[in-house]
C-alpha positions as a printed NumPy array, in Angstrom:
array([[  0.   ,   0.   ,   0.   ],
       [  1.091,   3.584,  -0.98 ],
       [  2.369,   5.314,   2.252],
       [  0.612,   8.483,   3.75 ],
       [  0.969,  12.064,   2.376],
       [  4.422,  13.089,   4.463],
       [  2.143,  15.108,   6.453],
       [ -0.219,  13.088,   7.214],
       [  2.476,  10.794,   8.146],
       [  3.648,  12.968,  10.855],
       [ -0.021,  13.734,  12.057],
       [ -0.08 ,  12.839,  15.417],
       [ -0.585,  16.484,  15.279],
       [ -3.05 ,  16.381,  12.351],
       [ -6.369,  16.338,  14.681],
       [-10.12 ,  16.912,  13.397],
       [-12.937,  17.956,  16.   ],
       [-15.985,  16.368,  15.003],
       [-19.362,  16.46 ,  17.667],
       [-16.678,  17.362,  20.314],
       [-14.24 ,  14.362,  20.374],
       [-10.29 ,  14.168,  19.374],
       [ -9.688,  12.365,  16.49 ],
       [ -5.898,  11.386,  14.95 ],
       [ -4.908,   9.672,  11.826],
       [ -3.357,   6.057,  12.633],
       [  0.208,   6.853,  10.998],
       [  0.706,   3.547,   9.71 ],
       [ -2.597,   3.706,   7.313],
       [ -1.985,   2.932,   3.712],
       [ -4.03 ,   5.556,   2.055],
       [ -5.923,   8.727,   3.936],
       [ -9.217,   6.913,   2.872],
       [ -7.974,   3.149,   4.738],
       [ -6.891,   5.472,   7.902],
       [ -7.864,   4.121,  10.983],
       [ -9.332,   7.434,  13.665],
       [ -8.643,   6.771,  17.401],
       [-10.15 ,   8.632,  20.025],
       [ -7.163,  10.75 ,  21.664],
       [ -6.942,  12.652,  24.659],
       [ -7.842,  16.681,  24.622],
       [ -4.102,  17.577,  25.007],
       [ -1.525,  17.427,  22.625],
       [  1.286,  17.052,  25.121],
       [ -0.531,  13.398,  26.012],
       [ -0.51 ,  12.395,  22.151],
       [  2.733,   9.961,  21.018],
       [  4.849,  11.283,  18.339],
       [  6.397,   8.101,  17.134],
       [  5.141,   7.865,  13.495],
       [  8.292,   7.665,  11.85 ],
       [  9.664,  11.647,  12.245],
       [ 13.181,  12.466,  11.885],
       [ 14.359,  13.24 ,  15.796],
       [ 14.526,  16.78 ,  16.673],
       [ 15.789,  18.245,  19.947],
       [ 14.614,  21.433,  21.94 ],
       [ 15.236,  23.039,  24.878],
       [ 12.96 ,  24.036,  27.698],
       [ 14.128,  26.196,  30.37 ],
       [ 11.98 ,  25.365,  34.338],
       [ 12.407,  27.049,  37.403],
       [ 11.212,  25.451,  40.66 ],
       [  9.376,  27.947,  43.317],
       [  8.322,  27.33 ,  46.477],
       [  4.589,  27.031,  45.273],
       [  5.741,  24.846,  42.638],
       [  8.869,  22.927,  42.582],
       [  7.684,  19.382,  40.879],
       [  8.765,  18.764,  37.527],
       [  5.809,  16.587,  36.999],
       [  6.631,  14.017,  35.017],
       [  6.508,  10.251,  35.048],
       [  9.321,   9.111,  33.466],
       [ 10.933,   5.104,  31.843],
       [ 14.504,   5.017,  32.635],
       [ 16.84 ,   4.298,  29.929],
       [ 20.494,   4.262,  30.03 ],
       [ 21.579,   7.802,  28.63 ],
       [ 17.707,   9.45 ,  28.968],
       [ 14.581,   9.873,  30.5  ],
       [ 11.592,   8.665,  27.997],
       [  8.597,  10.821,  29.202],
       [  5.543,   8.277,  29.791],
       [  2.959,  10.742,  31.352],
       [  3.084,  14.47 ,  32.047],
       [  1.184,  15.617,  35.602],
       [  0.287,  18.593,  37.275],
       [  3.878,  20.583,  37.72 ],
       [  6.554,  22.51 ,  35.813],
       [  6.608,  20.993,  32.428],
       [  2.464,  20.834,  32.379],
       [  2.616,  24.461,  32.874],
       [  5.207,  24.841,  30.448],
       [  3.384,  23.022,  27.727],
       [  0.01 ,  25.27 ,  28.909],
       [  2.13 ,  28.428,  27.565],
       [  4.013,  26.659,  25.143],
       [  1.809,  24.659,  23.08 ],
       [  4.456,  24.792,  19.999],
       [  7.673,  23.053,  21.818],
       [  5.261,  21.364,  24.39 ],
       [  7.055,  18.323,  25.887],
       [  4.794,  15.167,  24.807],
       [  4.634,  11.8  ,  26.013],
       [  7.51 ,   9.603,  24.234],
       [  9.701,  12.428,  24.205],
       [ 13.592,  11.719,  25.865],
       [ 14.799,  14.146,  27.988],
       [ 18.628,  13.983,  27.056],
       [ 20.122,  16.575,  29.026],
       [ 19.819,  18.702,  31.563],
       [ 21.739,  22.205,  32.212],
       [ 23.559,  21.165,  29.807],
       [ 24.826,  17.388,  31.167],
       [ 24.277,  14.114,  29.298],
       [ 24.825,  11.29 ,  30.856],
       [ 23.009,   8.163,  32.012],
       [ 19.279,   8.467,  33.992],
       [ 20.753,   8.675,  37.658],
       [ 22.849,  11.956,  36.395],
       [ 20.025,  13.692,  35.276],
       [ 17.584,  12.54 ,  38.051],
       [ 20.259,  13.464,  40.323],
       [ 20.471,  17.515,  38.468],
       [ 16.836,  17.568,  38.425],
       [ 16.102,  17.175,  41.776],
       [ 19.123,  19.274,  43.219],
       [ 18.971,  22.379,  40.978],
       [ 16.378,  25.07 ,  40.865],
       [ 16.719,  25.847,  37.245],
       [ 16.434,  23.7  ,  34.769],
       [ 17.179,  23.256,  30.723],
       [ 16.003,  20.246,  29.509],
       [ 17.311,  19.562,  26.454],
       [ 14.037,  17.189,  24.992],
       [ 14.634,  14.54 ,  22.386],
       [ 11.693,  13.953,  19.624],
       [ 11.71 ,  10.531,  17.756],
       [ 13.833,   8.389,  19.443]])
């Protein structure tokens, strides 16, 4: 079967509203007419983005307060990043509230933070010591 329109393809973030529910095209479909629609949650920052997308990296800068100091993030640890596997109420929630065009999704790696790589107990160890944090974020990996 011919292969989705490229951006179709990369349409996790291709969504149509119809009688108030989510819909998203299943990126594996063979034509636009044979896609499959799943029901997917109201944010974007809960949708996967693993449909084949060339990885891209951004940075997000946090800052902890002492009203709100959770990152907020449930996270898989692999050996050299964090793979994001729900986002909560906290820091990168808000950020993705004011942010919707680098919002941090579900799937994405964190790989890096303020500026160190290294493996999962390095970065857990920086997030939960410094105030401030970059998080360099890892799509399609």
């Amino acid at each position: 079967k011919p292969r989705l329109a490229q951006p179709i393809i990369r349409a996790v973030a291709h969504r149509e509203r119809h009688q108030g529910m989510a819909f998203v095209f299943n990126c594996c479909a063979g034509s636009e007419q044979d896609a499959d629609f799943q029901n997917i949650p109201e944010k974007a920052s809960e949708l996967p983005m693993d449909c084949g997308s060339p990885p891209h990296e951004f940075r997000i800068r946090l800052e902890k307060t002492a009203t709100s100091n959770k990152v907020g993030v449930d996270v898989a640890r692999a050996s050299m990043h964090l793979k994001v596997k729900r986002i909560n109420e906290g820091l990168i929630k808000s950020w993705n509230n004011s942010n919707s065009d680098q919002a941090v999704m579900v799937k994405d790696a964190i790989v890096a933070v303020n500026g160190v790589s290294g493996s999962h107990e390095e970065l857990l160890s920086i997030i939960s010591r410094d105030k401030v944090l970059e998080l360099t974020i890892r799509r399609g990996i």
